Amino acid sequence: MSKPIVVRVQSRHGTKRISTSTNESVKKFLEKIEQEFKLPSRSWNVYQERNNTKKISKTSRQFLKSLNIRHGDMVYLVDAAPTDNGVDGMGDETMDSMQPETSQNGPSTSTNDVPNSAVEDPIDIFLAKQDGLIHRDKDPQLCHHGPKSKCVHCFPLEPYDETYLKNREPPIKHVSFHAYMKKLTQGHTKGKFAVLEDITCKIKPGCKEHPPWPDGICTKCQPSAITLKRQDYRHVDNIMFENPFLVERFLNYWRKTGKQRMGYLYGRYEHHKDVPLGIRAVVSAIYEPPQISGDESLQLLDDPRATYVDEVANKVGVQKIGWILTDLVAEDLKLGTVRHLRHRDTYYVSAEECIMAADFQNRHPSVCKLSPTNKFGSKFVTVIVTGHSEKQISFDGWQVSNQCMALVQDDILVPTKDEPGLGYVRESSSKQYVPDVFYTDKDSYGNEVTLLARPMPIEYVLIEVPAAFPKDHQYTFPGGNGDPFPIANREELGEIQDFHSFAQYVNRQPRSNFLNALSDLHLLIFMATSDMLPLKRSLNMLFEAIKASDEDKVWEWGKNEEWATVEEMIKSQDGGEFMTLPGPQQETKVATQWTCNHCTFINESASNSCEMCGLPHS
């Protein structure tokens, strides 16, 4: 007897339900899927397992009951995604001929490229393979068993154990995302029915039961109301700046002008061992895009080099992982104190900053195979530099919740005019249907009440991410000795990137510092984008050498024809004073080193003055 069933089909287009029966042929079932998803005539397959195993053959003459497919089961549709022409596949010629895409507020690459490629970040692949168990030592008072046994008092805990996280010092307020994933995929089903779906506030398309909005809407296509909840997990658990120097260079703009500044954080993600299955965002460099800075505001401008910046960063092993923003007002210049502007009586993050953070997170989604769209949430972080209670500069890290990302993605959350810490959910109009958005609060009697989010406190969608510096400083981009290479887009400070500043920078470097001198992201971007330097087509070998910290390979790259041309150009400009950077074989001919008594810099030449501070040898 034929038994009617409903089978769920998950794909990057969403999840749909297919009505069928146990005696229906596999071929007919697959035809229903093709019609329901409106699949074009291209390669697509359906699998019984989430990891794309147990493929359902299109030529099978079997019935569904022979595949043991039952009511409520889920199968997985995988169709051919667009080819991902990412930066890693680009050759030298591409860099010269590529037309950059610009964006006023964000990155230049399409945000759909990452989800469509369905390639998870290395840190996500690594953590997904870890059990994350929290191992405990034998309790001398409660454990009465042998050294190789375990009991309830010493048995390993799951990475999402609430009691353990709360009792840590300091307490861990948010479970890590991969611990949250472990919680979802535990149990006898092993996460077979666990699906992470992004929230949508838009009317579902394709409904033919009524005229388009505003003339009609039904419960099938109408988005559900949303109740804001504090997110109990976070995608990034810690932010670490490699060293204070890169932050000091960023803050020097404010110190010299009194104007606020914004920059993109470039670095990597790594395992944060202080939180079970945690992720740390490590900041290696800060790139400042074109912007108009003011005392209390700033405006981002189109960046014609945005694509090149991301490409160079990727080729030397880092990526855009966040953004940083100053909100500083000096209080006492002699003491170096700043005003404490953000606290519980004002706000920690303004609605405008929150919306911008959500926009950045939407542009940089995390690939997640538990999601039908292959993306869920984001690891893109926000750092706000401001004054803390002791009137010293602090670095406050944040992310916004997935709910906030959805509100901003669908353009229904806007800032209020009078209160920076309050947001406002738009009302429905003839052009846009907006679902009701609620949040819970307590009235004057302490009773919990549900309120419409017009307005709403931004704190409901904020997730704090601690930011700090390591005890042992790290330098992915150590840079050269002496004055560093100028930062881009700082012309008003007299910091100009041109051939003259490039030649001066190269001339300042000691002969043994070739690798470190070229390991500067600002310098590499200039070399990759400067039309006056003949280097664009010869940089891949240098990028590989810097990524691997391979000094021999850097010397090998320095022997190419393009760099020789650059040397001749510098000689011509500086009247023949340019010292050609030698290869390793020539290094033995360098004069005896001497240490400056004034600044302790180790000089490599026999000069009578220090290359760092300029003071005499004696």
PDB file of C-alpha atoms in Angstrom, residues 594 596-598 608-610 613-618:
ATOM      1  CA  TRP A 594      78.560  48.323  15.973  1.00  0.00           C
ATOM      2  CA  CYS A 596      74.777  52.757  18.982  1.00  0.00           C
ATOM      3  CA  ASN A 597      75.341  54.005  22.557  1.00  0.00           C
ATOM      4  CA  HIS A 598      72.329  56.290  22.295  1.00  0.00           C
ATOM      5  CA  ASN A 608      80.337  57.521  11.689  1.00  0.00           C
ATOM      6  CA  SER A 609      76.666  58.142  12.537  1.00  0.00           C
ATOM      7  CA  CYS A 610      73.840  55.835  13.581  1.00  0.00           C
ATOM      8  CA  CYS A 613      68.936  58.064  15.351  1.00  0.00           C
ATOM      9  CA  GLY A 614      71.623  59.920  13.373  1.00  0.00           C
ATOM     10  CA  LEU A 615      73.847  60.507  16.424  1.00  0.00           C
ATOM     11  CA  PRO A 616      77.651  60.027  16.200  1.00  0.00           C
ATOM     12  CA  HIS A 617      79.386  56.670  16.663  1.00  0.00           C
ATOM     13  CA  SER A 618      81.469  57.659  19.689  1.00  0.00           C
TER      14      SER A 618
END
